[in-house]
Amino acid sequence: MKYSKSKTDSTNRRQFIKRSGGIALLIGASGILPQFISCKNPSHVAAQLKKHQITSWIKMSEDGKIVIYNPAAEMGQGSMTSLPAIFAEEMDANWDNVQVEFSPQISNTYGSDGWGSGRKIMLSAGSRVTKGYYSLLRKAGAQARFILMHNAARIWNVPIDGLSTSDGHVLDENSGMKIAYGDLVKDLVVPEEIPDFELHQLKNPKDFKFIGHDLPRTDIPAKTNGSAQFAIDVILPGMLYGVLERGRVHGAKPTLTNSDEIMKLPGILHLVSFDYAIGIIGERIENVLAAKSRLEIEWSDAIASTFNSEEIYDEYKRVADKERDEKVVVEKGNTKKAIRSAARLFSADYKNDYVYHAQMEPLNAVVQIAEDGASATAWVGSQQGFDSKLGIPEVLDMDPEKVHINLQYLGGGFGRRSMTDFVKECTILAKEVPGQPIKLMWTREDDLTYGAFRPMSLQRLQAGIDSNGRITGFSHTVIGDGDNLLASGIRNDHYEIPNQYAALKIIPHGIRLKHWRGVGHGPNKFAIESMIDQIAHSLGKDPIDFRRTLMSESPKALATLNKAAAMSGWNQPNLQGRAKGVAFIERSGTLSTGVCEISLDENTGKIRVHYFWSASDAGVVIQPDNVKAQMEGGIIMGMSSVFKERISIIDGAVQQSNFDDYELLRMADIPERIETAIIKSDGPPQGVGESGTPLVAGAVANAFLALTGKHLRHLPFTPERVLEALNS
Amino acid sequence: MATYQLHINGAKKSIDVAEGTSLLWVLREHLGLTGTKYGCGIAQCGACTIHVNGNPMKACVMPVDGVSSGQKITTIEGLDDLGNHPLQQAWIDVQVPQCGYCQSGQIMQAAALLANNPSPSRDEIVTHMNGNLCRCGTYMRILKAIQKAAGKEVAVNEGD
Ligand code: FES
Ligand code: FES
């Protein structure tokens, strides 16, 4: 094998310098940062030295145990298993010996350059983790394997070329010698040069043992017995508690009028003013919650104070009608002309209300600033970010290297935990009490009313059809606030439509907005897929056949369509009172088709989804069952948002406050079955975490059209709206 | 402030808190039994489900005063000494949890069902579990895991 080699110079060569009472310096190979271990605690040092850091990605101990670092957040998407599996695959590790830990939060070492920003970033969002780390972790695993082989060759005094590895051992087939990885660790020498493996020098995918083969998820046992630690579970000696009272109107400024009374309440230590909130620090959780309920605050007006979410749709319509500045997202061919000269024109408006993340663990963080103010430590469930120190250095005006982040399991992210507002708040509180750790808790009401929502919008779609029933022009304009949050999913790259135009008309409202699982794909794919069915329906064509023609140039998309059609028995007649609907989406590189079967209670307006089938091409799949779990969960979350979820805002104030008035889908409403298929592919891995959710709206609306001949065009499809559509 | 004697997972605990403090905060923040989760505080999500004398209850709406006269409280940590309750095994076999945050409550709710009804129908399971939310959408697998566990002998550890 020929490798290009990278020299291991003094910064990436592993050496131990042990000094009594001083500092032990461990330098790992292949782009590793030196790790300084304080020698104040000798047993700690001894323990660390027994866990030899082989490269920045892996620690090994002499008993053969291997710790592989996971650089990503674990929020249920399975990164704690799938990323280490990629590494272990190329390393030829014995999976039984593998333990997984979160990596340190140091972007230069553990970041992925898959964000196209020119620098390495640690961020678990946009379903990009597997995609971003796949090649990097394969190469890193191969380098660890190389180091172990190099050492076996050295010990046996044979050329490395004759060696192979299997199941955590190095083998020499000539001599029949075999040594376990663990036995190489003690006197491990890192070679002068370590190859930079090219992709073709890595394992042949047909030899994969872990990639494409289900491993039980490493985080699951702890999630069945209460021992999995989320940030909200962190309890430290002397820990204080903090809460904030934020306004119901985003941007309103508080004036506290009863601070004396609050300070007299049991266990209350400090009040902290924020621009948008009043913070309380106290000894116990029940103290701060009691005080929070007693606060008397006058709130200023804000930009959002005049905003009413129901009324704004009329304004959106007016804006849609008018020629107005718009941000062009897609421009292919001459859509205006195609529409003008079309034999038939289709036009419809679609609406979607705000939705809230509702991750089950309300936001929280624990921060401790050292008594001398020189360093800070935080325990956070975060989707990380462009700044891996989560904004703490800025709040404290501190060198980022002095900020230590202990990433915890996330009780759901869905985009909300890629904001760091809650971490900054906790840091501001912690500044009041140097030396003491403080846990900031958001109540569910805080989490909801001070949410950052998926934007509401109105979508105006127009499509021109020629005399052969071919779509010649497709125009899609989104009106709303949120800029690029509105744009994702607006492209139709897998449909053969010669002229396409898509644009955003932005109207700022001052409401906090954020990526929400699938981002713009939810609303945009709903509108696009509904329009496709509307056209097929009017032309008397079968929705799947109609899409087959549209997908003539996109065989991979077509394969998902055909698979989902076959799974669902599309061509078989439906039971009385039932109908099927289909939708296709692409998200984060994954192509998916979903089909659902519904029935309707015409008296109540309640739609029931009986079955949901999906077929996806996600490239190489690391952990198939986990991909299926993501699709299942995504579809359930999609159903929840499509049937139940809406935030409404009156005079700037969020009208809902908890799960009694912001309902999520419950078990009573799940389908009888969800079947998910993964299409075999050898393309690079793509993101799947957000692929299920945006499939649902279009599939349901299209099934409703098939069942009733009527259109559902306003998300969510509450029973009242369903009845309204039925009677239209 | 008052002192309460609680009977949790087979052990007696004495705790000083303000009257009316919710059992959830007592368990989590004062006793460190953090497997029981806070999700809503108003009995809408089930993340805080525990057993009181074998009955599934929502700890967030139970003042500690109401459970300090000998009631046997069981949390996820005490469901099975080794974490080997048939439901816990089934949860692993079926790979139920995603983020995992709701799952202690789900398992506690399901355990109370199986203790009374060892082979529940699908409808009985759905009705019994309807108060427990899962935002990650693991309901299909929760259902499957309960059905799987129901195929086994179920013994529930109720505190001592
Ligand atoms: S926290 Fe008790 S039911 Fe939600
Ligand atoms: S597993 Fe995440 S909320 Fe249920």
XYZ file of C-alpha atoms in Angstrom, chain A residues 75-76 215-217 219-221 223-226 228 230 232-233 235 239 241 284-286 289 356-362 410-412 414 439 441-445 516 625 628-630 632-633 636-637 640 645 658-660 664-668 670-674, chain B residues 1 16-18 21 25 28-42 44-45 47 76-77 82-83 87-88 91-92 94-104 106-107 122 125-126 129-143 146:
128
model
C -30.259 13.850 21.512
C -31.768 10.544 20.550
C -25.332 -2.612 17.117
C -27.394 -2.078 20.251
C -27.269 1.618 21.040
C -26.837 4.937 25.473
C -30.004 2.868 25.755
C -29.446 0.793 28.912
C -32.076 5.361 29.481
C -34.150 2.511 30.889
C -33.063 2.704 34.516
C -32.927 6.419 35.234
C -28.641 8.507 31.999
C -29.163 15.013 31.390
C -31.167 18.963 34.381
C -29.991 16.031 36.546
C -26.419 18.194 41.247
C -25.398 24.292 44.122
C -30.900 27.520 41.774
C -33.542 25.670 46.583
C -35.635 25.029 43.542
C -38.879 25.471 45.453
C -40.161 28.939 41.890
C -42.978 25.049 19.138
C -40.110 22.599 19.710
C -41.541 21.032 22.878
C -38.396 18.997 23.537
C -39.304 16.996 26.641
C -36.467 18.325 28.775
C -37.112 22.009 29.369
C -30.069 16.109 25.520
C -33.697 15.511 26.386
C -34.514 16.446 22.810
C -35.068 19.562 17.394
C -28.623 25.451 38.025
C -34.246 25.949 35.237
C -36.773 26.967 32.638
C -40.247 25.860 33.580
C -42.329 24.344 30.796
C -44.240 27.607 30.685
C -37.442 23.327 13.966
C -32.442 0.117 12.826
C -35.745 3.360 11.004
C -36.244 4.670 14.523
C -35.492 8.185 13.290
C -40.683 6.415 12.828
C -40.130 9.151 15.390
C -44.950 10.678 14.687
C -43.593 14.188 15.317
C -48.227 15.745 15.947
C -49.729 21.936 17.140
C -48.099 24.214 28.570
C -49.168 20.810 27.218
C -52.784 21.384 28.227
C -48.831 16.922 21.319
C -49.805 13.673 19.684
C -50.480 10.952 22.218
C -50.467 7.201 21.923
C -54.203 7.058 21.183
C -50.646 6.613 16.548
C -51.091 4.592 13.363
C -51.680 0.874 13.520
C -48.340 0.447 11.810
C -45.443 2.495 10.507
C -40.247 24.170 56.761
C -36.782 19.058 55.570
C -38.636 21.138 53.031
C -41.280 23.807 52.880
C -43.208 21.251 48.047
C -38.557 18.344 43.546
C -34.950 14.978 42.173
C -33.280 17.939 43.771
C -33.214 16.958 47.430
C -32.748 13.202 47.272
C -30.888 13.021 43.955
C -33.262 10.468 42.451
C -33.051 12.168 39.094
C -34.433 9.320 37.002
C -37.865 10.839 37.636
C -38.126 13.778 35.249
C -39.722 17.188 35.115
C -41.597 17.821 31.879
C -44.625 20.013 32.523
C -45.386 20.307 36.234
C -49.140 20.057 35.605
C -49.897 16.517 31.404
C -46.774 14.667 30.260
C -42.284 12.313 32.690
C -37.439 4.130 38.325
C -34.288 3.573 40.388
C -30.623 -4.682 38.924
C -32.515 -2.726 36.307
C -40.008 -3.961 30.740
C -36.478 -2.660 31.038
C -37.051 -1.584 26.210
C -33.476 -2.592 25.363
C -36.818 -3.221 21.080
C -34.377 -0.246 21.282
C -37.142 2.048 22.417
C -35.531 5.237 23.759
C -34.351 8.049 21.564
C -33.466 11.071 23.685
C -34.613 8.968 26.626
C -36.028 11.796 28.695
C -39.591 10.500 28.857
C -38.658 6.874 29.250
C -38.473 6.527 33.036
C -43.105 5.492 30.336
C -41.607 2.440 32.003
C -53.450 -3.153 22.439
C -52.125 -0.454 26.612
C -52.936 2.627 24.556
C -50.241 4.964 28.334
C -52.094 7.937 26.873
C -50.984 10.336 29.607
C -47.301 9.865 28.830
C -45.916 12.091 26.097
C -42.894 11.238 23.982
C -41.719 14.088 21.794
C -39.214 11.878 20.002
C -42.157 9.810 18.832
C -41.160 6.402 20.184
C -44.773 5.316 20.759
C -44.681 2.478 18.220
C -41.733 0.902 19.994
C -43.143 1.551 23.476
C -46.218 -0.371 22.447
C -44.916 -3.580 26.444
